Amino acid sequence: MPSNRAPEDDDWCTRHSVLRTAQRAAALVNVLTTVETPTPEDVAAVLRAYGEADPLDVSRQDVRQMRPVADSLRDVFASPDVDAAATRLNGLLAGGSGPARLTSHEGRTPWHIHLDSDDDAPWAEWFLASSCMAMTVLVWNRQRPPGGVCAARRCTDVFVTSGGPPRRYCSGRCATRERVASHRRTRPSQ
């Protein structure tokens, strides 16, 4: 039986796992909501970093349409608890995704699930559907919100939580920066 996977796609399942898909959602939310005027090149760079293959035809209109999706997904990341995350995800799924379907993109990839309307759906529709699907599975598996918003004073990035203890910061760099700032604030002046 022929395989739909080419040898160069051996890591396809790793690159497109639920966790990586949620991390891609966070990265897209960050570029679309924290950069004043994100460009198609900004979005394409994130997509490439998370395994999407060229050519990536992302237009300015695609970016404009993806920004409100990013705002909606940011609300899921900012959910204070699992009930709020599930409620927000249910609303997004009800309003912006199609029925579940399997696709291999005409034999170019292994079979996988999509919630967008078509393999050629607009970027905003794909972004919403794939992000909601990944975050829904994370809520289902972990029974807690899929991520958070960085607690650092000068950072508004969202992040995906791991299966470990709860996180407050998007990165070790932000956590260290906050610890140093806190230490400086509590240290007596000389």
CSV table of C-alpha atoms in Angstrom, one decimal:
chain,number,residue,atom,x,y,z
A,1,MET,CA,0.0,0.0,0.0
A,2,PRO,CA,1.5,3.4,-1.0
A,3,SER,CA,2.2,5.9,1.8
A,4,ASN,CA,1.2,9.5,1.5
A,5,ARG,CA,4.4,10.5,3.4
A,6,ALA,CA,7.5,11.5,1.5
A,7,PRO,CA,10.8,10.7,3.2
A,8,GLU,CA,11.4,14.4,3.8
A,9,ASP,CA,8.1,14.5,5.8
A,10,ASP,CA,9.3,12.1,8.4
A,11,ASP,CA,8.9,14.7,11.2
A,12,TRP,CA,5.5,15.9,9.8
A,13,CYS,CA,3.6,14.4,12.8
A,14,THR,CA,5.9,16.1,15.3
A,15,ARG,CA,5.8,19.5,13.5
A,16,HIS,CA,2.0,19.3,13.3
A,17,SER,CA,1.2,17.8,16.8
A,18,VAL,CA,-1.5,19.3,18.9
A,19,LEU,CA,1.1,21.0,21.1
A,20,ARG,CA,3.0,22.5,18.2
A,21,THR,CA,-0.3,23.6,16.6
A,22,ALA,CA,-1.2,25.4,19.8
A,23,GLN,CA,2.3,26.9,20.0
A,24,ARG,CA,1.9,28.1,16.4
A,25,ALA,CA,-1.4,29.7,17.4
A,26,ALA,CA,0.3,31.5,20.3
A,27,ALA,CA,3.1,32.7,18.0
A,28,LEU,CA,0.6,34.0,15.4
A,29,VAL,CA,-1.5,35.7,18.2
A,30,ASN,CA,1.7,37.4,19.4
A,31,VAL,CA,2.8,38.7,16.0
A,32,LEU,CA,-0.8,39.7,15.0
A,33,THR,CA,-1.6,41.5,18.2
A,34,THR,CA,1.6,42.9,19.6
A,35,VAL,CA,3.3,44.2,16.4
A,36,GLU,CA,1.7,47.6,15.5
A,37,THR,CA,1.4,46.8,11.8
A,38,PRO,CA,2.1,43.1,11.1
A,39,THR,CA,3.1,42.3,7.5
A,40,PRO,CA,2.4,39.3,5.4
A,41,GLU,CA,6.1,38.5,5.8
A,42,ASP,CA,5.8,38.5,9.6
A,43,VAL,CA,3.0,36.0,9.4
A,44,ALA,CA,4.7,33.9,6.8
A,45,ALA,CA,7.8,33.7,8.9
A,46,VAL,CA,5.8,32.3,11.9
A,47,LEU,CA,4.1,29.8,9.6
A,48,ARG,CA,7.4,28.6,8.2
A,49,ALA,CA,8.9,28.4,11.7
A,50,TYR,CA,6.1,26.0,12.6
A,51,GLY,CA,6.4,23.8,9.5
A,52,GLU,CA,4.2,25.3,6.8
A,53,ALA,CA,5.7,24.8,3.4
A,54,ASP,CA,6.4,27.4,0.8
A,55,PRO,CA,5.0,28.9,-1.3
A,56,LEU,CA,3.0,30.8,1.4
A,57,ASP,CA,0.7,33.3,-0.3
A,58,VAL,CA,-0.2,35.6,2.6
A,59,SER,CA,-1.6,39.0,1.6
A,60,ARG,CA,-2.2,42.2,3.5
A,61,GLN,CA,-5.9,41.4,3.3
A,62,ASP,CA,-5.2,38.0,4.9
A,63,VAL,CA,-3.3,39.7,7.7
A,64,ARG,CA,-6.2,42.2,8.3
A,65,GLN,CA,-8.7,39.2,8.4
A,66,MET,CA,-6.4,37.3,10.8
A,67,ARG,CA,-6.1,40.1,13.3
A,68,PRO,CA,-9.7,39.8,14.8
A,69,VAL,CA,-9.2,36.0,15.0
A,70,ALA,CA,-6.0,36.6,16.9
A,71,ASP,CA,-7.9,38.9,19.3
A,72,SER,CA,-10.5,36.2,19.9
A,73,LEU,CA,-7.8,33.6,20.5
A,74,ARG,CA,-6.0,35.9,22.9
A,75,ASP,CA,-9.2,35.9,25.0
A,76,VAL,CA,-8.9,32.1,25.2
A,77,PHE,CA,-5.3,32.4,26.4
A,78,ALA,CA,-6.3,35.0,28.9
A,79,SER,CA,-9.0,32.8,30.4
A,80,PRO,CA,-8.8,32.7,34.2
A,81,ASP,CA,-9.9,29.1,34.5
A,82,VAL,CA,-10.8,26.0,32.5
A,83,ASP,CA,-14.5,26.8,32.5
A,84,ALA,CA,-13.9,30.2,30.9
A,85,ALA,CA,-11.5,28.7,28.4
A,86,ALA,CA,-14.0,26.0,27.4
A,87,THR,CA,-16.8,28.6,27.1
A,88,ARG,CA,-14.7,30.8,24.9
A,89,LEU,CA,-13.5,27.9,22.7
A,90,ASN,CA,-17.1,26.6,22.3
A,91,GLY,CA,-18.2,30.0,21.1
A,92,LEU,CA,-15.4,30.2,18.6
A,93,LEU,CA,-16.0,26.7,17.4
A,94,ALA,CA,-19.7,27.3,17.0
A,95,GLY,CA,-19.2,30.5,15.0
A,96,GLY,CA,-16.1,29.8,13.0
A,97,SER,CA,-15.4,26.2,12.2
A,98,GLY,CA,-16.9,23.7,9.8
A,99,PRO,CA,-17.5,20.0,10.4
A,100,ALA,CA,-14.5,17.8,11.2
A,101,ARG,CA,-13.0,16.3,8.1
A,102,LEU,CA,-9.8,14.3,7.2
A,103,THR,CA,-7.5,15.5,4.5
A,104,SER,CA,-4.1,14.5,3.1
A,105,HIS,CA,-3.9,17.6,0.9
A,106,GLU,CA,-4.3,15.5,-2.2
A,107,GLY,CA,-1.6,13.0,-1.0
A,108,ARG,CA,1.0,15.6,-0.1
A,109,THR,CA,0.7,15.0,3.7
A,110,PRO,CA,-0.3,12.3,6.1
A,111,TRP,CA,-4.0,12.2,6.8
A,112,HIS,CA,-5.0,14.7,9.5
A,113,ILE,CA,-8.1,16.5,10.8
A,114,HIS,CA,-9.3,19.9,9.7
A,115,LEU,CA,-12.2,22.0,10.9
A,116,ASP,CA,-12.0,24.6,8.2
A,117,SER,CA,-14.3,24.4,5.2
A,118,ASP,CA,-11.8,23.4,2.5
A,119,ASP,CA,-8.1,22.8,1.9
A,120,ASP,CA,-8.0,26.2,0.2
A,121,ALA,CA,-9.9,28.0,3.0
A,122,PRO,CA,-8.8,31.6,3.7
A,123,TRP,CA,-5.9,32.0,6.1
A,124,ALA,CA,-8.2,33.6,8.8
A,125,GLU,CA,-10.6,30.6,8.7
A,126,TRP,CA,-7.8,28.1,8.8
A,127,PHE,CA,-6.1,30.0,11.7
A,128,LEU,CA,-9.3,30.0,13.7
A,129,ALA,CA,-10.2,26.4,13.1
A,130,SER,CA,-6.8,24.9,13.6
A,131,SER,CA,-6.0,26.9,16.7
A,132,CYS,CA,-9.4,26.2,18.3
A,133,MET,CA,-9.0,22.5,17.5
A,134,ALA,CA,-5.5,22.3,19.2
A,135,MET,CA,-6.5,24.3,22.2
A,136,THR,CA,-9.7,22.3,22.6
A,137,VAL,CA,-7.7,19.1,22.7
A,138,LEU,CA,-5.3,20.7,25.3
A,139,VAL,CA,-8.3,21.6,27.5
A,140,TRP,CA,-9.7,18.1,27.1
A,141,ASN,CA,-6.4,16.4,27.9
A,142,ARG,CA,-5.3,18.7,30.8
A,143,GLN,CA,-8.5,20.0,32.2
A,144,ARG,CA,-7.1,23.5,32.5
A,145,PRO,CA,-6.7,26.6,30.3
A,146,PRO,CA,-4.4,25.9,27.3
A,147,GLY,CA,-2.1,28.8,28.1
A,148,GLY,CA,-1.8,32.2,29.5
A,149,VAL,CA,-0.7,35.8,29.1
A,150,CYS,CA,2.8,36.7,30.3
A,151,ALA,CA,2.8,38.4,33.8
A,152,ALA,CA,5.8,40.5,33.0
A,153,ARG,CA,5.1,44.2,33.2
A,154,ARG,CA,6.4,45.0,29.7
A,155,CYS,CA,5.3,41.9,27.9
A,156,THR,CA,1.8,41.0,26.6
A,157,ASP,CA,2.8,37.7,24.8
A,158,VAL,CA,0.6,34.7,25.1
A,159,PHE,CA,2.0,31.2,25.7
A,160,VAL,CA,1.0,27.6,25.8
A,161,THR,CA,1.2,25.8,29.1
A,162,SER,CA,2.9,22.5,29.4
A,163,GLY,CA,1.7,19.6,31.4
A,164,GLY,CA,3.7,20.7,34.4
A,165,PRO,CA,3.1,23.3,37.1
A,166,PRO,CA,1.3,26.5,36.1
A,167,ARG,CA,3.4,29.2,34.4
A,168,ARG,CA,3.2,33.0,34.8
A,169,TYR,CA,5.7,34.1,32.1
A,170,CYS,CA,6.1,33.4,28.4
A,171,SER,CA,9.8,32.7,28.7
A,172,GLY,CA,12.7,32.3,31.1
A,173,ARG,CA,13.9,35.7,29.9
A,174,CYS,CA,10.7,37.5,31.1
A,175,ALA,CA,10.7,35.6,34.4
A,176,THR,CA,14.3,36.6,35.0
A,177,ARG,CA,13.7,40.2,34.0
A,178,GLU,CA,10.8,40.4,36.5
A,179,ARG,CA,12.8,38.7,39.3
A,180,VAL,CA,15.7,41.2,38.8
A,181,ALA,CA,13.2,44.2,38.7
A,182,SER,CA,11.5,42.9,41.9
A,183,HIS,CA,14.9,42.5,43.6
A,184,ARG,CA,15.9,46.1,42.6
A,185,ARG,CA,12.6,47.5,43.9
A,186,THR,CA,12.9,45.8,47.3
A,187,ARG,CA,16.6,46.6,47.8
A,188,PRO,CA,17.3,49.6,49.9
A,189,SER,CA,18.6,52.7,48.1
A,190,GLN,CA,22.3,53.4,48.6
